[in-house]
Tab-separated table of C-alpha atoms and ligand atoms in Angstrom:
chain	number	residue	atom	x	y	z
A	1	UNK	CA	-0.109	-0.143	0.053
A	2	UNK	CA	2.608	2.594	1.252
A	3	UNK	CA	4.837	1.403	-1.608
A	4	UNK	CA	2.177	2.041	-4.196
A	5	UNK	CA	1.272	5.434	-2.805
A	6	UNK	CA	5.027	6.430	-2.733
A	7	UNK	CA	5.584	5.143	-6.323
A	8	UNK	CA	2.588	7.040	-7.639
A	9	UNK	CA	3.647	10.309	-5.961
A	10	UNK	CA	7.302	10.022	-6.990
A	11	UNK	CA	6.340	9.505	-10.772
A	12	UNK	CA	4.138	12.457	-10.952
A	13	UNK	CA	6.392	14.750	-8.671
A	14	UNK	CA	9.613	13.815	-10.559
A	15	UNK	CA	7.817	14.287	-14.053
A	16	UNK	CA	6.587	17.507	-13.086
A	17	UNK	CA	9.932	18.633	-11.768
A	18	UNK	CA	11.403	17.680	-15.169
A	19	UNK	CA	13.548	14.765	-13.796
A	20	UNK	CA	14.297	11.862	-15.915
A	21	UNK	CA	12.278	8.592	-15.731
A	22	UNK	CA	15.432	7.045	-14.739
A	23	UNK	CA	16.004	9.155	-11.780
A	24	UNK	CA	12.253	8.394	-10.709
A	25	UNK	CA	12.921	4.605	-11.150
A	26	UNK	CA	16.079	4.783	-8.999
A	27	UNK	CA	14.374	6.873	-6.262
A	28	UNK	CA	11.493	4.500	-6.123
A	29	UNK	CA	13.767	1.519	-5.894
A	30	UNK	CA	15.596	3.167	-2.960
A	31	UNK	CA	12.267	4.022	-1.353
A	32	UNK	CA	11.115	0.317	-1.552
A	33	UNK	CA	14.448	-0.723	0.003
A	34	UNK	CA	13.943	1.859	2.812
A	35	UNK	CA	10.212	0.449	3.323
A	36	UNK	CA	11.619	-3.027	3.651
A	37	UNK	CA	14.317	-2.091	6.099
A	38	UNK	CA	12.118	0.373	8.296
A	39	UNK	CA	8.638	-0.094	7.056
A	40	UNK	CA	8.982	3.720	6.427
A	41	UNK	CA	10.356	6.144	4.020
A	42	UNK	CA	11.554	9.743	4.240
A	43	UNK	CA	10.829	12.522	1.782
A	44	UNK	CA	13.767	14.678	0.418
A	45	UNK	CA	13.080	18.279	1.096
A	46	UNK	CA	12.465	18.703	-2.696
A	47	UNK	CA	9.780	15.926	-2.633
A	48	UNK	CA	8.293	17.502	0.688
A	49	UNK	CA	8.372	20.949	-0.761
A	50	UNK	CA	6.561	20.125	-4.223
A	51	UNK	CA	4.331	17.595	-2.575
A	52	UNK	CA	3.037	20.354	-0.300
A	53	UNK	CA	2.578	22.639	-3.309
A	54	UNK	CA	0.656	19.763	-5.057
A	55	UNK	CA	-1.532	19.293	-1.830
A	56	UNK	CA	-2.459	22.784	-2.098
A	57	UNK	CA	-3.344	22.580	-5.922
A	58	UNK	CA	-5.566	19.626	-5.055
A	59	UNK	CA	-7.333	21.340	-2.206
A	60	UNK	CA	-10.897	21.170	-3.635
A	61	UNK	CA	-12.406	23.777	-1.283
A	62	UNK	CA	-9.810	26.482	-1.963
A	63	UNK	CA	-10.626	29.362	-4.307
A	64	UNK	CA	-6.859	30.655	-3.929
A	65	UNK	CA	-5.163	27.938	-5.653
A	66	UNK	CA	-3.744	29.956	-8.524
A	67	UNK	CA	-0.877	30.708	-6.216
A	68	UNK	CA	-0.001	27.141	-5.307
A	69	UNK	CA	3.584	27.168	-6.790
A	70	UNK	CA	4.401	30.224	-4.631
A	71	UNK	CA	3.890	28.238	-1.300
A	72	UNK	CA	6.821	28.692	1.154
A	73	UNK	CA	7.750	25.513	2.831
A	74	UNK	CA	9.483	25.321	6.174
A	75	UNK	CA	10.802	21.943	7.113
A	76	UNK	CA	10.445	21.353	10.979
A	77	UNK	CA	10.740	17.513	10.769
A	78	UNK	CA	13.570	17.166	13.251
A	79	UNK	CA	11.694	18.786	16.199
A	80	UNK	CA	10.517	16.332	18.881
A	81	UNK	CA	9.560	18.580	21.968
A	82	UNK	CA	6.365	20.338	22.468
A	83	UNK	CA	8.122	23.540	23.307
A	84	UNK	CA	10.097	23.452	20.416
A	85	UNK	CA	7.106	22.699	18.180
A	86	UNK	CA	5.305	25.605	19.617
A	87	UNK	CA	8.151	27.847	19.005
A	88	UNK	CA	8.273	26.750	15.296
A	89	UNK	CA	4.616	27.750	15.189
A	90	UNK	CA	5.474	31.077	16.497
A	91	UNK	CA	7.883	31.497	13.867
A	92	UNK	CA	5.314	30.590	11.327
A	93	UNK	CA	3.133	33.284	12.517
A	94	UNK	CA	5.719	35.875	11.994
A	95	UNK	CA	7.200	34.679	8.731
A	96	UNK	CA	3.534	33.897	7.322
A	97	UNK	CA	2.265	37.266	8.490
A	98	UNK	CA	5.254	39.185	7.142
A	99	UNK	CA	4.143	42.466	8.760
A	100	UNK	CA	0.867	42.244	6.714
A	101	UNK	CA	2.291	41.422	3.202
A	102	UNK	CA	1.100	37.898	3.859
A	103	UNK	CA	3.211	34.967	2.446
A	104	UNK	CA	1.555	31.602	1.912
A	105	UNK	CA	3.450	29.413	4.144
A	106	UNK	CA	3.359	25.867	5.549
A	107	UNK	CA	5.463	24.583	8.359
A	108	UNK	CA	5.832	20.719	8.344
A	109	UNK	CA	6.542	18.760	11.438
A	110	UNK	CA	7.442	15.104	11.626
A	111	UNK	CA	5.015	12.615	10.213
A	112	UNK	CA	3.021	10.152	12.211
A	113	UNK	CA	4.705	6.693	12.357
A	114	UNK	CA	2.863	5.203	15.297
A	115	UNK	CA	0.797	5.748	18.283
A	116	UNK	CA	3.982	6.881	20.286
A	117	UNK	CA	5.661	8.829	17.283
A	118	UNK	CA	3.646	11.631	16.090
A	119	UNK	CA	2.829	15.437	16.652
A	120	UNK	CA	-0.668	16.684	16.860
A	121	UNK	CA	-1.941	20.190	16.979
A	122	UNK	CA	-5.410	20.727	18.651
A	123	UNK	CA	-6.197	24.145	17.384
A	124	UNK	CA	-8.405	24.498	14.411
A	125	UNK	CA	-6.110	27.541	13.414
A	126	UNK	CA	-3.109	28.892	14.994
A	127	UNK	CA	-4.756	32.223	15.628
A	128	UNK	CA	-8.291	32.068	16.771
A	129	UNK	CA	-10.448	33.717	19.525
A	130	UNK	CA	-11.759	31.972	22.501
A	131	UNK	CA	-15.489	31.378	23.181
A	132	UNK	CA	-17.160	31.318	26.599
A	133	UNK	CA	-20.760	30.381	27.567
A	134	UNK	CA	-21.373	32.894	30.520
A	135	UNK	CA	-24.620	33.505	32.686
A	136	UNK	CA	-24.622	36.787	30.837
A	137	UNK	CA	-24.711	35.095	27.354
A	138	UNK	CA	-21.964	34.282	24.870
A	139	UNK	CA	-18.544	35.896	24.982
A	140	UNK	CA	-16.075	35.532	22.046
A	141	UNK	CA	-16.266	33.159	19.155
A	142	UNK	CA	-18.921	30.310	19.718
A	143	UNK	CA	-17.139	28.175	17.409
A	144	UNK	CA	-14.281	27.872	19.986
A	145	UNK	CA	-16.261	27.057	22.942
A	146	UNK	CA	-15.493	23.272	23.180
A	147	UNK	CA	-11.685	23.931	22.587
A	148	UNK	CA	-11.778	26.833	25.050
A	149	UNK	CA	-12.992	24.527	27.607
A	150	UNK	CA	-10.342	22.013	26.886
A	151	UNK	CA	-7.744	24.851	27.381
A	152	UNK	CA	-9.276	25.841	30.602
A	153	UNK	CA	-9.323	22.192	31.930
A	154	UNK	CA	-5.686	22.228	31.120
A	155	UNK	CA	-5.222	25.347	33.324
A	156	UNK	CA	-5.271	28.209	30.764
A	157	UNK	CA	-7.067	31.306	31.618
A	158	UNK	CA	-8.136	34.150	29.013
A	159	UNK	CA	-8.846	37.678	29.793
A	160	UNK	CA	-12.560	37.278	29.369
A	161	UNK	CA	-13.000	39.484	26.362
A	162	UNK	CA	-14.579	38.782	22.992
A	163	UNK	CA	-11.063	38.543	21.362
A	164	UNK	CA	-8.973	36.362	23.708
A	165	UNK	CA	-6.289	34.536	21.557
A	166	UNK	CA	-6.358	30.884	22.425
A	167	UNK	CA	-3.078	29.260	23.414
A	168	UNK	CA	-1.560	26.526	21.164
A	169	UNK	CA	-2.074	23.062	22.308
A	170	UNK	CA	0.314	20.299	21.246
A	171	UNK	CA	0.563	16.596	21.713
A	172	UNK	CA	3.604	14.640	21.177
A	173	UNK	CA	4.244	10.932	21.033
A	174	UNK	CA	1.403	9.927	23.142
A	175	UNK	CA	2.208	12.274	26.050
A	176	UNK	CA	-0.127	14.749	27.922
A	177	UNK	CA	-0.845	17.684	25.510
A	178	UNK	CA	0.858	20.925	26.536
A	179	UNK	CA	-0.573	24.511	25.870
A	180	UNK	CA	1.551	27.551	25.028
A	181	UNK	CA	0.377	31.262	25.116
A	182	UNK	CA	1.107	32.945	21.860
A	183	UNK	CA	3.347	36.137	22.450
A	184	UNK	CA	1.168	39.084	21.921
A	185	UNK	CA	3.805	41.065	19.874
A	186	UNK	CA	3.944	38.516	17.108
A	187	UNK	CA	0.008	38.725	16.363
A	188	UNK	CA	-1.206	41.491	13.920
A	189	UNK	CA	-4.761	42.356	14.424
A	190	UNK	CA	-7.071	44.683	12.292
A	191	UNK	CA	-9.595	46.991	13.908
A	192	UNK	CA	-12.643	47.041	11.745
A	193	UNK	CA	-13.967	50.448	10.416
A	194	UNK	CA	-16.060	51.412	7.546
A	195	UNK	CA	-15.102	54.051	4.910
A	196	UNK	CA	-18.141	56.100	5.353
A	197	UNK	CA	-20.270	54.711	8.149
A	198	UNK	CA	-18.572	56.222	11.139
A	199	UNK	CA	-20.437	54.171	13.819
A	200	UNK	CA	-18.830	50.937	12.469
A	201	UNK	CA	-15.905	51.586	14.877
A	202	UNK	CA	-18.362	51.580	17.887
A	203	UNK	CA	-18.890	47.992	17.218
A	204	UNK	CA	-15.415	47.429	18.484
A	205	UNK	CA	-14.676	44.609	16.103
A	206	UNK	CA	-11.273	43.369	15.086
A	207	UNK	CA	-9.850	40.322	13.474
A	208	UNK	CA	-6.460	38.710	13.277
A	209	UNK	CA	-4.402	39.201	10.045
A	210	UNK	CA	-3.600	35.609	9.152
A	211	UNK	CA	-5.671	32.320	8.702
A	212	UNK	CA	-3.268	29.435	9.607
A	213	UNK	CA	-5.279	26.211	9.388
A	214	UNK	CA	-3.646	23.741	11.762
A	215	UNK	CA	-6.092	20.773	12.074
A	216	UNK	CA	-5.603	19.157	8.732
A	217	UNK	CA	-3.234	16.181	7.957
A	218	UNK	CA	-1.114	16.579	4.834
A	219	UNK	CA	-0.678	13.358	3.060
A	220	UNK	CA	2.043	12.988	0.528
A	221	UNK	CA	2.881	9.747	-1.131
A	222	UNK	CA	1.310	7.722	1.631
A	223	UNK	CA	3.043	9.640	4.424
A	224	UNK	CA	0.888	11.344	6.971
A	225	UNK	CA	2.020	14.748	8.222
A	226	UNK	CA	-0.440	15.070	10.987
A	227	UNK	CA	0.814	18.525	12.029
A	228	UNK	CA	1.304	20.862	9.126
A	229	UNK	CA	-0.116	24.257	9.666
A	230	UNK	CA	-0.539	26.428	6.472
A	231	UNK	CA	-1.742	29.825	5.625
A	232	UNK	CA	-2.873	32.096	2.778
A	233	UNK	CA	-4.328	35.510	3.178
A	234	UNK	CA	-7.887	35.999	4.029
A	235	UNK	CA	-10.740	36.411	1.429
A	236	UNK	CA	-12.971	39.109	2.888
A	237	UNK	CA	-16.225	37.091	3.058
A	238	UNK	CA	-14.512	34.640	5.481
A	239	UNK	CA	-14.596	37.072	7.928
A	240	UNK	CA	-17.328	39.660	6.891
A	241	UNK	CA	-20.024	36.955	5.805
A	242	UNK	CA	-19.220	33.983	8.121
A	243	UNK	CA	-17.053	34.692	11.272
A	244	UNK	CA	-18.858	38.015	12.024
A	245	UNK	CA	-22.163	37.288	10.339
A	246	UNK	CA	-23.199	33.585	10.997
A	247	UNK	CA	-25.799	33.324	13.822
A	248	UNK	CA	-23.569	30.640	15.290
A	249	UNK	CA	-20.431	32.815	15.181
A	250	UNK	CA	-20.282	36.583	16.271
A	251	UNK	CA	-23.851	37.144	14.973
A	252	UNK	CA	-23.375	40.761	14.102
A	253	UNK	CA	-25.863	41.435	11.547
A	254	UNK	CA	-28.562	42.815	13.836
A	255	UNK	CA	-26.208	45.243	15.419
A	256	UNK	CA	-24.788	46.405	11.972
A	257	UNK	CA	-28.448	46.866	10.889
A	258	UNK	CA	-29.063	48.930	14.042
A	259	UNK	CA	-26.106	51.275	13.433
A	260	UNK	CA	-27.164	51.571	9.931
A	261	UNK	CA	-30.660	52.452	10.918
A	262	UNK	CA	-32.320	49.771	8.712
A	263	UNK	CA	-35.870	48.433	9.230
A	264	UNK	CA	-35.305	45.014	10.834
A	265	UNK	CA	-39.085	44.161	11.316
A	266	UNK	CA	-39.517	42.775	7.968
A	267	UNK	CA	-37.218	40.206	6.223
A	268	UNK	CA	-38.345	41.815	2.721
A	269	UNK	CA	-36.574	45.099	3.510
A	270	UNK	CA	-33.406	43.069	2.978
A	271	UNK	CA	-31.832	44.553	5.970
A	272	UNK	CA	-29.594	41.329	6.550
A	273	UNK	CA	-28.362	41.658	2.864
A	274	UNK	CA	-27.827	45.386	3.209
A	275	UNK	CA	-25.897	44.840	6.591
A	276	UNK	CA	-23.835	41.988	5.283
A	277	UNK	CA	-22.490	43.930	2.238
A	278	UNK	CA	-21.395	47.070	4.496
A	279	UNK	CA	-19.801	44.520	6.885
A	280	UNK	CA	-18.019	43.055	4.084
A	281	UNK	CA	-16.950	46.539	2.642
A	282	UNK	CA	-15.680	47.419	6.122
A	283	UNK	CA	-13.568	44.147	6.432
A	284	UNK	CA	-11.873	44.766	3.118
A	285	UNK	CA	-11.423	48.515	3.697
A	286	UNK	CA	-9.873	47.906	7.242
A	287	UNK	CA	-7.520	45.196	6.003
A	288	UNK	CA	-6.225	47.654	3.109
A	289	UNK	CA	-6.046	50.421	5.485
A	290	UNK	CA	-3.901	48.330	7.949
A	291	UNK	CA	-1.583	47.189	5.238
A	292	UNK	CA	-2.746	43.494	5.445
A	293	UNK	CA	-3.140	41.329	2.321
A	294	UNK	CA	-6.736	40.309	1.660
A	295	UNK	CA	-8.873	39.492	-1.377
A	296	UNK	CA	-12.370	40.268	-2.234
A	297	UNK	CA	-14.507	37.343	-3.754
A	298	UNK	CA	-14.757	38.850	-7.131
A	299	UNK	CA	-10.962	39.232	-7.535
A	300	UNK	CA	-10.525	35.604	-5.961
A	301	UNK	CA	-12.995	34.196	-8.345
A	302	UNK	CA	-11.304	35.766	-11.522
A	303	UNK	CA	-7.976	34.380	-10.031
A	304	UNK	CA	-9.453	30.988	-9.654
A	305	UNK	CA	-10.673	31.163	-13.432
A	306	UNK	CA	-7.017	31.838	-14.326
A	307	UNK	CA	-6.018	28.671	-12.191
A	308	UNK	CA	-8.679	26.792	-14.069
A	309	UNK	CA	-7.259	27.876	-17.382
A	310	UNK	CA	-3.542	27.045	-16.408
A	311	UNK	CA	-4.461	23.600	-15.144
A	312	UNK	CA	-6.309	22.947	-18.507
A	313	UNK	CA	-3.085	24.020	-20.347
A	314	UNK	CA	-1.139	21.468	-18.316
A	315	UNK	CA	-3.717	18.831	-19.152
A	316	UNK	CA	-4.401	18.175	-15.498
A	317	UNK	CA	-7.938	17.255	-14.386
A	318	UNK	CA	-9.434	20.134	-12.253
A	319	UNK	CA	-11.135	18.914	-9.017
A	320	UNK	CA	-13.155	21.371	-6.840
A	321	UNK	CA	-15.963	21.323	-4.237
A	322	UNK	CA	-18.596	23.754	-5.633
A	323	UNK	CA	-20.219	24.174	-2.198
A	324	UNK	CA	-17.197	25.681	-0.813
A	325	UNK	CA	-15.676	27.551	-3.952
A	326	UNK	CA	-18.810	29.647	-4.286
A	327	UNK	CA	-18.433	32.764	-2.090
A	328	UNK	CA	-21.153	33.326	0.567
A	329	UNK	CA	-21.960	36.738	-0.784
A	330	UNK	CA	-23.427	37.212	-4.266
A	331	UNK	CA	-22.326	33.675	-5.475
A	332	UNK	CA	-24.111	33.969	-8.894
A	333	UNK	CA	-21.998	37.120	-9.687
A	334	UNK	CA	-18.976	34.684	-10.064
A	335	UNK	CA	-18.526	32.204	-12.882
A	336	UNK	CA	-17.980	29.468	-10.379
A	337	UNK	CA	-21.687	29.589	-9.651
A	338	UNK	CA	-22.495	28.636	-13.107
A	339	UNK	CA	-20.201	25.692	-13.579
A	340	UNK	CA	-19.953	22.096	-12.091
A	341	UNK	CA	-16.725	20.874	-10.450
A	342	UNK	CA	-15.604	17.247	-9.895
A	343	UNK	CA	-15.105	16.625	-6.164
A	344	UNK	CA	-12.745	13.770	-6.400
A	345	UNK	CA	-9.716	13.701	-3.778
A	346	UNK	CA	-6.534	13.678	-5.666
A	347	UNK	CA	-3.148	12.788	-3.616
A	348	UNK	CA	-1.083	14.834	-2.266
A	349	UNK	CA	-3.824	16.519	-0.290
A	350	UNK	CA	-5.081	17.776	3.043
A	351	UNK	CA	-7.395	15.484	5.099
A	352	UNK	CA	-9.146	15.690	8.343
A	353	UNK	CA	-6.884	14.369	11.146
A	354	UNK	CA	-8.205	11.349	12.938
A	355	UNK	CA	-9.123	12.381	16.350
B	401	LIG	N1	-12.221	30.441	7.019
B	401	LIG	C1	-11.231	30.307	8.071
B	401	LIG	C2	-11.243	31.200	8.934
B	401	LIG	O1	-11.982	32.327	9.020
B	401	LIG	C3	-9.896	30.180	7.235
B	401	LIG	C4	-9.679	28.983	6.336
B	401	LIG	C5	-8.625	29.301	5.398
B	401	LIG	N2	-8.578	30.473	4.569
B	401	LIG	C6	-7.753	31.081	3.991
B	401	LIG	N3	-7.977	32.206	3.209
B	401	LIG	N4	-6.537	30.462	3.663
B	401	LIG	O2	-10.514	31.371	10.027
């Protein structure tokens, strides 16, 4: 099984890297040997780097894939200690954020070899706000409630605001998980203001600059990298139409409607839609003002179309998950809405980690 997956990966990878068939054959033979001896094989840095890029290219839910070749790959496979792993993630936050000029980056830790030889990150993303159910109601991000509870059971305490950054929780080699507070000075946050509606700032909203998904498993040639946090930059709607707008997240539409003086008594006034658009205008405007990379959904869709064209030129099958690719605001204004996509999972790819 592993040998077949390795072989399949090496063939494609080496061909795309313009290596000779002979080189691929030799490498496959070496891997098979390694597998016989250790039951395992190790990727070269080049294979790891290109494999991670391919995994991004194959990420059916991602609209940002035009930039897959620019992914910066950081190899941290030699780290064993939880603390070292946490420090590598702090470095990732700084390198990926790059003072606002965000660089798509992945940090790859050692792959899982057994139940006593692995690294796991518990966080959904390296940066995320805590959520608390209090007697006075919800505080923070409701999506974080279970994870926040876990952190508190481990002894972590937040400040009790709507925007407490959660600690990073690392588990290594079957030992007790450990938590690490993220140094405040490495986290860039953007206060949300609106270009014309002054009262927006009174909502006291902010969001962190860099989405760094950390709960997925990166699979390359049958090897399972269970800890491989990666980031791109935000598409505005992720924050403006989901994180702030979902009723099960910050649920801000009623408050936005209120500062805009909209008639919220009748759904047919389309107050939700009007509030949603201005909230998204505010997110895009604020990130730009703060010098933090962000893309609007129209530009992102146009970039995705370019990606589709490039893949066609290379005669590669395009895969995609329509339900994720369409933006949550004005989906039918993008070409994506009017097409079908094949949602097959091609390897290398990112998968949910087994709990
Ligand atoms: N939607 C997720 C969030 O708001 C982030 C997912 C990854 N997004 C990205 N632009 N790379 O935290």
